[in-house]
Short mmCIF file of C-alpha atoms in Angstrom, two decimals:
data_model
loop_
_atom_site.label_atom_id
_atom_site.label_comp_id
_atom_site.label_asym_id
_atom_site.label_seq_id
_atom_site.Cartn_x
_atom_site.Cartn_y
_atom_site.Cartn_z
CA MET A 1 96.80 88.31 74.61
CA THR A 2 100.53 86.04 75.20
CA GLN A 3 102.42 86.64 78.54
CA TYR A 4 104.81 88.60 76.72
CA SER A 5 101.82 91.46 75.43
CA PHE A 6 100.01 91.59 79.55
CA GLN A 7 103.66 91.53 80.92
CA GLN A 8 104.21 95.23 77.99
CA HIS A 9 100.70 96.45 78.80
CA PHE A 10 101.79 96.50 82.28
CA ASP A 11 105.16 98.12 82.42
CA ASP A 12 103.33 100.71 79.43
CA LYS A 13 101.42 101.88 82.24
CA ILE A 14 103.69 101.89 84.69
CA ASP A 15 106.14 103.90 82.95
CA SER A 16 103.47 106.50 82.08
CA ASP A 17 102.63 106.80 85.93
CA ASN A 18 99.53 104.70 85.02
CA THR A 19 97.14 103.32 88.03
CA ILE A 20 96.86 99.76 88.08
CA GLU A 21 93.70 97.99 89.64
CA ALA A 22 92.93 94.82 91.23
CA LYS A 23 91.46 93.15 88.81
CA ASP A 24 94.36 94.18 86.03
CA TRP A 25 96.89 91.34 84.84
CA MET A 26 100.16 91.65 87.10
CA PRO A 27 103.17 89.92 87.48
CA ASP A 28 103.30 87.36 90.07
CA ASP A 29 106.18 89.64 91.79
CA TYR A 30 104.69 92.73 91.87
CA ARG A 31 101.77 90.88 93.71
CA LYS A 32 103.77 89.67 96.35
CA THR A 33 105.54 92.87 97.01
CA LEU A 34 102.51 94.78 96.96
CA ILE A 35 100.66 91.53 99.87
CA ARG A 36 103.05 91.98 102.24
CA GLN A 37 103.68 95.44 101.91
CA ILE A 38 100.17 96.19 102.49
CA SER A 39 100.06 93.82 104.94
CA GLN A 40 102.70 94.62 107.00
CA HIS A 41 102.10 97.72 106.96
CA ALA A 42 98.24 97.10 108.01
CA HIS A 43 100.03 95.33 111.10
CA SER A 44 101.86 98.15 112.42
CA GLU A 45 98.77 100.24 112.51
CA ILE A 46 97.39 97.47 114.74
CA VAL A 47 100.40 96.81 116.31
CA GLY A 48 101.35 100.17 116.92
CA MET A 49 98.10 100.41 119.09
CA LEU A 50 99.48 99.19 122.26
CA PRO A 51 101.92 101.09 122.92
CA GLU A 52 99.63 104.18 123.08
CA GLY A 53 96.89 102.36 124.22
CA ASN A 54 99.22 101.65 127.46
CA TRP A 55 98.65 105.22 128.44
CA ILE A 56 94.47 105.94 128.15
CA SER A 57 93.74 105.61 131.19
CA ARG A 58 97.13 107.23 132.83
CA ALA A 59 96.79 110.88 130.44
CA PRO A 60 97.06 113.04 132.58
CA THR A 61 94.31 115.49 131.79
CA LEU A 62 90.91 114.47 129.80
CA ARG A 63 92.10 116.40 127.08
CA ARG A 64 94.74 114.34 126.88
CA LYS A 65 92.94 110.93 126.95
CA ALA A 66 89.96 112.14 125.10
CA VAL A 67 92.56 112.84 122.57
CA LEU A 68 94.51 109.57 122.64
CA MET A 69 91.81 107.54 122.42
CA ALA A 70 91.08 108.96 119.52
CA LYS A 71 94.50 109.17 117.79
CA VAL A 72 94.68 105.54 118.75
CA GLN A 73 91.19 104.67 117.11
CA ASP A 74 92.35 106.06 113.86
CA GLU A 75 95.30 103.50 114.09
CA ALA A 76 92.88 101.05 113.68
CA GLY A 77 91.35 102.79 111.21
CA HIS A 78 93.86 103.04 109.19
CA GLY A 79 94.80 99.45 109.73
CA LEU A 80 91.55 98.36 108.37
CA TYR A 81 91.86 100.60 105.08
CA LEU A 82 95.06 98.72 104.57
CA TYR A 83 93.90 95.45 105.00
CA SER A 84 90.86 96.09 102.69
CA ALA A 85 93.30 97.07 100.22
CA ALA A 86 95.74 94.13 100.27
CA GLU A 87 92.61 92.00 100.48
CA THR A 88 92.21 92.98 96.44
CA LEU A 89 95.07 91.57 96.16
CA GLY A 90 93.54 87.61 96.20
CA ILE A 91 94.96 87.29 100.20
CA SER A 92 92.13 86.59 102.73
CA ARG A 93 91.99 88.77 105.95
CA ASP A 94 92.32 85.60 108.21
CA GLU A 95 95.21 84.48 106.39
CA MET A 96 96.93 88.15 107.06
CA TYR A 97 96.16 87.54 111.07
CA ASN A 98 97.80 83.70 110.40
CA GLN A 99 100.68 85.72 109.33
CA LEU A 100 100.53 87.94 112.09
CA HIS A 101 100.00 85.92 114.87
CA THR A 102 102.72 83.31 114.21
CA GLY A 103 105.50 85.72 112.93
CA LYS A 104 105.54 85.19 109.71
CA ALA A 105 104.50 88.92 108.57
CA LYS A 106 106.85 91.56 109.87
CA TYR A 107 105.89 94.56 111.34
CA SER A 108 107.32 97.86 111.73
CA SER A 109 110.16 97.25 114.88
CA ILE A 110 109.43 100.47 116.87
CA PHE A 111 106.62 99.48 118.14
CA ASN A 112 108.80 96.76 120.52
CA TYR A 113 109.72 98.97 122.22
CA PRO A 114 108.30 100.13 125.39
CA THR A 115 106.25 103.90 126.07
CA LEU A 116 107.85 103.95 129.64
CA THR A 117 107.01 107.28 130.31
CA TRP A 118 103.80 109.84 129.71
CA ALA A 119 106.31 111.39 126.92
CA ASP A 120 106.74 109.07 125.53
CA MET A 121 103.07 109.59 123.52
CA GLY A 122 104.74 113.21 122.62
CA ALA A 123 107.67 111.30 121.21
CA VAL A 124 105.30 108.38 119.25
CA GLY A 125 103.44 110.89 117.83
CA TRP A 126 105.98 113.67 116.53
CA LEU A 127 108.98 111.47 115.75
CA VAL A 128 107.02 108.18 114.99
CA ASP A 129 104.50 109.93 113.84
CA GLY A 130 106.32 112.19 111.79
CA ALA A 131 108.20 109.15 110.03
CA ALA A 132 105.63 107.10 109.51
CA ILE A 133 104.37 110.53 107.27
CA MET A 134 107.68 111.24 105.49
CA ASN A 135 106.90 107.87 104.32
CA GLN A 136 103.23 107.69 103.55
CA VAL A 137 102.92 110.78 101.70
CA PRO A 138 104.99 109.67 98.43
CA LEU A 139 102.65 106.57 98.81
CA CYS A 140 99.71 108.47 98.06
CA ARG A 141 100.33 107.82 94.24
CA THR A 142 102.30 104.42 94.58
CA SER A 143 101.24 102.54 91.61
CA TYR A 144 98.99 100.32 92.93
CA GLY A 145 95.03 101.96 92.77
CA PRO A 146 93.53 100.42 96.09
CA TYR A 147 97.33 101.31 98.13
CA ALA A 148 97.07 104.73 96.84
CA ARG A 149 93.78 105.56 98.25
CA ALA A 150 94.12 104.00 101.11
CA MET A 151 97.07 106.39 101.92
CA VAL A 152 95.49 109.51 100.48
CA ARG A 153 92.84 108.54 103.43
CA VAL A 154 95.74 107.40 106.28
CA CYS A 155 97.71 110.68 104.95
CA LYS A 156 94.52 112.94 106.03
CA GLU A 157 93.87 112.08 109.17
CA GLU A 158 97.53 111.59 110.28
CA SER A 159 98.99 114.75 110.51
CA PHE A 160 96.73 115.53 113.89
CA HIS A 161 98.93 112.78 115.47
CA GLN A 162 102.14 114.32 114.83
CA ARG A 163 101.09 117.53 115.89
CA GLN A 164 99.03 116.46 118.88
CA GLY A 165 102.68 114.86 119.60
CA PHE A 166 104.21 117.95 119.07
CA GLU A 167 102.10 119.22 121.09
CA ILE A 168 102.59 116.93 124.13
CA MET A 169 107.01 117.80 123.64
CA LEU A 170 106.35 120.91 123.20
CA THR A 171 104.10 121.74 126.56
CA LEU A 172 106.50 119.41 129.05
CA ALA A 173 109.54 120.73 127.42
CA LYS A 174 108.17 124.63 128.56
CA GLY A 175 107.20 122.62 132.00
CA THR A 176 109.25 122.45 135.30
CA ASP A 177 112.88 120.71 135.21
CA ILE A 178 111.54 117.70 135.79
CA GLN A 179 108.83 117.52 132.52
CA ARG A 180 111.71 118.47 130.19
CA LYS A 181 114.20 115.96 131.02
CA MET A 182 111.44 113.46 130.45
CA ALA A 183 110.71 115.06 127.11
CA GLN A 184 114.58 115.02 126.42
CA ASP A 185 115.13 111.54 127.72
CA ALA A 186 111.44 110.81 125.12
CA PHE A 187 113.33 112.10 122.68
CA ASN A 188 116.72 110.41 123.84
CA ARG A 189 115.00 106.33 123.79
CA TRP A 190 113.07 107.35 120.48
CA TRP A 191 115.31 109.35 118.01
CA TRP A 192 117.51 106.16 116.40
CA PRO A 193 114.84 103.79 116.99
CA SER A 194 112.52 106.22 114.91
CA LEU A 195 115.65 106.18 111.78
CA MET A 196 115.64 102.45 111.61
CA MET A 197 111.95 102.89 110.51
CA PHE A 198 113.13 104.05 106.91
CA GLY A 199 114.61 100.60 106.60
CA PRO A 200 118.21 99.12 105.93
CA PRO A 201 120.31 102.16 103.83
CA ASP A 202 120.24 101.38 99.65
CA ALA A 203 122.47 99.42 99.38
CA GLU A 204 121.08 96.73 101.91
CA SER A 205 118.07 96.18 101.26
CA PRO A 206 116.68 94.28 98.85
CA ASN A 207 113.19 94.89 97.84
CA THR A 208 114.57 98.66 96.91
CA ALA A 209 115.70 98.49 93.19
CA ASN A 210 112.68 96.47 91.78
CA SER A 211 109.72 98.34 94.46
CA VAL A 212 111.23 101.66 92.39
CA ARG A 213 110.96 100.41 89.43
CA TRP A 214 107.44 99.27 89.32
CA ARG A 215 106.99 102.90 91.65
CA ILE A 216 105.68 101.36 94.83
CA LYS A 217 108.49 104.20 96.29
CA ARG A 218 108.49 106.94 95.38
CA LEU A 219 111.89 107.72 96.94
CA THR A 220 114.67 105.45 98.91
CA ASN A 221 114.57 104.63 102.42
CA ASP A 222 118.22 106.30 102.36
CA GLU A 223 116.21 110.12 100.35
CA LEU A 224 113.41 109.64 103.44
CA ARG A 225 115.43 109.71 106.40
CA GLN A 226 117.19 112.56 105.14
CA LYS A 227 114.26 114.32 104.52
CA PHE A 228 113.37 112.95 107.84
CA VAL A 229 116.53 114.27 109.52
CA ASP A 230 116.43 117.98 107.70
CA VAL A 231 112.73 118.67 109.03
CA THR A 232 113.33 117.03 113.10
CA VAL A 233 116.12 119.12 113.82
CA GLU A 234 114.50 122.33 112.69
CA GLN A 235 110.98 121.09 115.12
CA ALA A 236 114.08 120.30 118.23
CA LYS A 237 114.97 123.22 117.75
CA VAL A 238 111.36 125.56 118.85
CA LEU A 239 111.14 122.57 121.32
CA GLY A 240 114.39 123.91 122.68
CA LEU A 241 115.66 120.70 122.81
CA ASP A 242 119.00 118.86 122.24
CA MET A 243 119.77 116.13 119.43
CA PRO A 244 120.53 112.95 120.97
CA ASP A 245 123.32 112.70 118.18
CA LYS A 246 126.38 113.82 118.54
CA ASP A 247 127.83 113.93 114.55
CA LEU A 248 124.96 115.59 113.82
CA LYS A 249 125.69 118.74 111.48
CA TRP A 250 124.46 121.18 108.81
CA ASN A 251 126.70 119.68 105.75
CA GLU A 252 126.64 123.02 103.52
CA GLU A 253 127.63 121.33 100.51
CA ARG A 254 125.12 118.76 100.41
CA GLY A 255 122.35 121.16 101.92
CA HIS A 256 121.82 118.62 104.84
CA TYR A 257 122.31 117.51 107.87
CA ASP A 258 124.50 114.85 107.97
CA PHE A 259 124.30 112.36 111.30
CA GLY A 260 125.83 109.46 113.06
CA ALA A 261 126.25 106.53 112.35
CA ILE A 262 122.79 103.66 112.94
CA ASN A 263 122.91 101.05 115.10
CA TRP A 264 121.89 98.28 112.53
CA PRO A 265 122.75 95.11 114.46
CA GLU A 266 120.56 96.78 117.35
CA PHE A 267 117.44 97.06 114.62
CA TYR A 268 117.83 93.99 113.12
CA ASN A 269 118.36 91.97 116.65
CA VAL A 270 114.64 93.64 117.05
CA VAL A 271 113.43 92.45 113.93
CA LYS A 272 114.60 89.47 114.75
CA GLY A 273 112.37 89.34 117.60
CA ASN A 274 114.59 89.82 120.44
CA GLY A 275 113.56 94.10 120.70
CA PRO A 276 112.25 94.14 124.16
CA CYS A 277 108.50 93.95 123.84
CA ASN A 278 108.06 91.29 120.98
CA LYS A 279 106.96 88.97 122.74
CA GLN A 280 104.51 90.95 123.87
CA ARG A 281 103.21 92.80 121.99
CA LEU A 282 102.48 89.50 120.10
CA GLU A 283 101.04 87.78 122.80
CA ALA A 284 98.74 90.78 122.58
CA ARG A 285 97.77 89.77 119.21
CA ARG A 286 96.88 86.94 119.33
CA SER A 287 95.50 86.70 123.08
CA ALA A 288 92.65 89.50 121.80
CA TRP A 289 92.13 87.58 118.77
CA GLU A 290 91.40 84.03 120.61
CA LYS A 291 89.30 86.22 123.76
CA GLY A 292 87.40 87.77 120.67
CA GLN A 293 86.31 84.06 119.29
CA TRP A 294 83.36 83.60 120.80
CA VAL A 295 81.99 87.07 119.58
CA ARG A 296 82.89 86.43 116.06
CA ASP A 297 81.04 83.30 116.82
CA ALA A 298 77.91 84.98 118.24
CA ALA A 299 77.66 87.46 115.52
CA THR A 300 78.01 84.68 112.47
CA ALA A 301 75.43 82.20 114.87
CA TYR A 302 73.14 85.52 115.33
CA ALA A 303 73.11 86.39 111.71
CA GLY A 304 72.10 82.75 110.05
CA LYS A 305 69.77 83.03 112.44
CA ARG A 306 68.03 86.16 111.39
CA ALA A 307 68.63 84.60 107.72
CA ALA A 308 66.92 81.86 108.86
CA ARG A 309 64.09 83.24 109.86
CA LYS A 310 63.88 86.20 107.65
CA ALA A 311 63.48 83.34 104.63
CA ALA A 312 61.26 81.55 107.23
CA ALA A 313 58.78 84.63 107.68
CA VAL A 314 58.95 85.34 103.25
CA GLU A 315 57.76 81.33 102.90
CA THR A 316 54.77 82.03 104.74
CA LYS A 317 53.73 85.02 103.18
CA ALA A 318 54.01 82.89 99.70
CA ALA A 319 51.99 80.58 100.44
CA MET B 1 90.01 79.09 107.39
CA ASN B 2 88.32 81.23 105.55
CA LYS B 3 84.78 79.48 105.80
CA SER B 4 84.58 81.73 109.56
CA GLU B 5 84.96 85.03 108.33
CA TRP B 6 82.87 87.57 107.74
CA PRO B 7 81.23 88.60 104.01
CA LEU B 8 82.82 91.49 102.75
CA TRP B 9 81.63 94.63 102.18
CA GLU B 10 81.51 97.22 100.02
CA VAL B 11 80.89 100.75 101.77
CA PHE B 12 79.49 103.92 99.67
CA ILE B 13 78.99 107.18 101.70
CA ARG B 14 77.66 110.53 100.36
CA SER B 15 78.95 113.59 102.09
CA LYS B 16 76.60 115.54 102.19
CA ALA B 17 72.75 116.02 100.92
CA GLY B 18 72.81 116.77 97.23
CA LEU B 19 75.53 114.51 96.69
CA ASP B 20 75.75 111.10 94.73
CA HIS B 21 77.41 108.50 97.29
CA LYS B 22 80.81 107.47 96.76
CA HIS B 23 82.87 104.07 97.09
CA ALA B 24 84.77 104.76 100.72
CA GLY B 25 85.89 101.13 100.95
CA SER B 26 85.37 97.89 102.38
CA LEU B 27 84.61 95.73 105.83
CA HIS B 28 84.04 92.58 107.01
CA ALA B 29 80.77 91.48 109.21
CA ALA B 30 78.43 89.50 110.07
CA ASP B 31 75.32 91.18 109.30
CA VAL B 32 74.10 94.02 107.44
CA GLU B 33 73.26 96.49 110.79
CA MET B 34 76.75 95.36 112.08
CA ALA B 35 78.42 96.03 108.37
CA ILE B 36 76.11 99.99 109.16
CA GLU B 37 77.64 100.49 112.13
CA ASN B 38 81.71 99.23 111.67
CA ALA B 39 81.33 102.14 108.41
CA ARG B 40 80.08 104.48 110.79
CA ASP B 41 82.47 104.00 112.75
CA VAL B 42 85.90 103.22 110.36
CA TYR B 43 84.57 105.57 107.36
CA THR B 44 82.70 108.45 109.17
CA ARG B 45 84.83 109.65 111.85
CA ARG B 46 85.32 113.51 111.06
CA GLN B 47 81.82 113.99 109.62
CA GLU B 48 82.83 112.17 105.86
CA GLY B 49 79.17 110.84 105.95
CA VAL B 50 75.79 112.02 106.15
CA SER B 51 74.28 108.90 104.69
CA ILE B 52 76.15 104.88 104.57
CA TRP B 53 75.10 102.25 101.95
CA VAL B 54 76.77 98.97 102.34
CA VAL B 55 76.72 96.37 99.53
CA GLU B 56 77.90 92.59 99.93
CA SER B 57 81.23 92.31 97.69
CA LYS B 58 79.62 89.34 95.75
CA ASN B 59 76.78 91.22 94.48
CA ILE B 60 78.77 93.77 92.65
CA HIS B 61 79.37 93.05 88.97
CA ALA B 62 82.29 94.61 87.19
CA SER B 63 82.86 95.01 83.21
CA ASP B 64 86.33 93.29 82.36
CA PRO B 65 89.18 95.44 82.00
CA GLY B 66 90.97 93.64 79.77
CA GLN B 67 87.81 93.99 77.15
CA SER B 68 88.52 97.99 78.11
CA GLU B 69 90.13 99.27 74.84
CA SER B 70 86.64 97.33 72.50
CA MET B 71 84.45 98.39 75.67
CA TYR B 72 84.32 101.84 75.35
CA GLU B 73 85.68 103.12 71.79
CA PRO B 74 83.21 103.31 70.38
CA ALA B 75 82.68 106.83 72.08
CA ASN B 76 86.28 107.89 71.29
CA ASP B 77 85.37 109.15 67.59
CA LYS B 78 82.61 111.60 68.45
CA ILE B 79 83.42 114.56 69.81
CA TYR B 80 80.61 116.63 68.76
CA ARG B 81 78.78 115.03 71.86
CA HIS B 82 80.81 117.82 73.83
CA PRO B 83 79.92 120.76 73.63
CA THR B 84 83.41 122.84 72.92
CA PHE B 85 83.03 120.33 69.21
CA TYR B 86 81.06 123.77 68.17
CA ASN B 87 81.96 127.15 66.87
CA LEU B 88 79.81 130.13 67.87
CA PRO B 89 80.78 133.99 66.91
CA ASP B 90 82.30 136.38 69.58
CA GLU B 91 79.09 138.24 69.04
CA VAL B 92 77.23 135.16 71.11
CA LYS B 93 78.83 135.63 74.83
CA TYR B 94 76.34 133.78 76.93
CA MET B 95 75.61 129.81 76.26
#
């Protein structure tokens, strides 16, 4: 087959909504886009463990602690599913770690905000995981098979994350005056960064056009953001909390909520590395990797020794 | 950098007795024991399995997707291999 017919074959598959699998021919840019997106996604799951890990030892009850540990463990699992999916595209795990640790690869900028009170565990689960789910559900039908399958698994597990967060918020919102204030304060701080999670507006998103063309993305950043606003407003009513946006109002004509302007300079500033916790997060990842080196070395040496012993035993038997 | 990386394993899970092991995903591990333990932690956190197989990825051999057309072509014109190919009179209620 000529280059043209490979391309044609690929385009036909995309157009007829077929899945691309690891060993299928694909254009270099498709591969590159996927590696970037999937590895960033994986890094976000892994770095996302840090703000919540912060509260495991201080969870208010044993039940909350068990739930939070299960959630953080899930995030580790999600990171692993996604790293595996990215590896099928020909990048090694170590190379991805290296890109994260050197700052070459990004992760979701939401995790560069601090988790200041217990209510933040509620707001993170409710809003951050809520936004993530909004983003992830359409990815279950993304055109690259290994990514889609990883996302199916992630989505199945993720809905408990949002519910446990909402439950924390509800408990606080119905609690004492101080608890209600704490919930409102967490909502105020996490609302805008959650809206930023969907990425820059479509007009300024350099990757959107290709990603939609290739059916990697099924919905654009702005479409997903709007969906998220619409459902969250209703949930906030149940909590009895105030939306932290004075410009928010129902638009009868559009059938959606209009919302206030997002502070995009803040977003770009955090992406660039100047958020409140960027340094701390990367430092924690690097330090975990470096301090784990002896464990990885020991496991490798142990496996080598056992393999050698087994080979020797087989030889003795044969002789 | 790659030479220090633990080998890659493919994980297959049997969700309950009586069903096939099905591919669940992959992971890195230094040896087979670690691969099985990691597979338990990564792929069966919600009782998804009663049995785990792990196979080093390098030992899996796959058909070539580029050859799919000729590979599976022989089955295309043999619809008589399916029961629906055969017409039965209406009087035959169960077969």
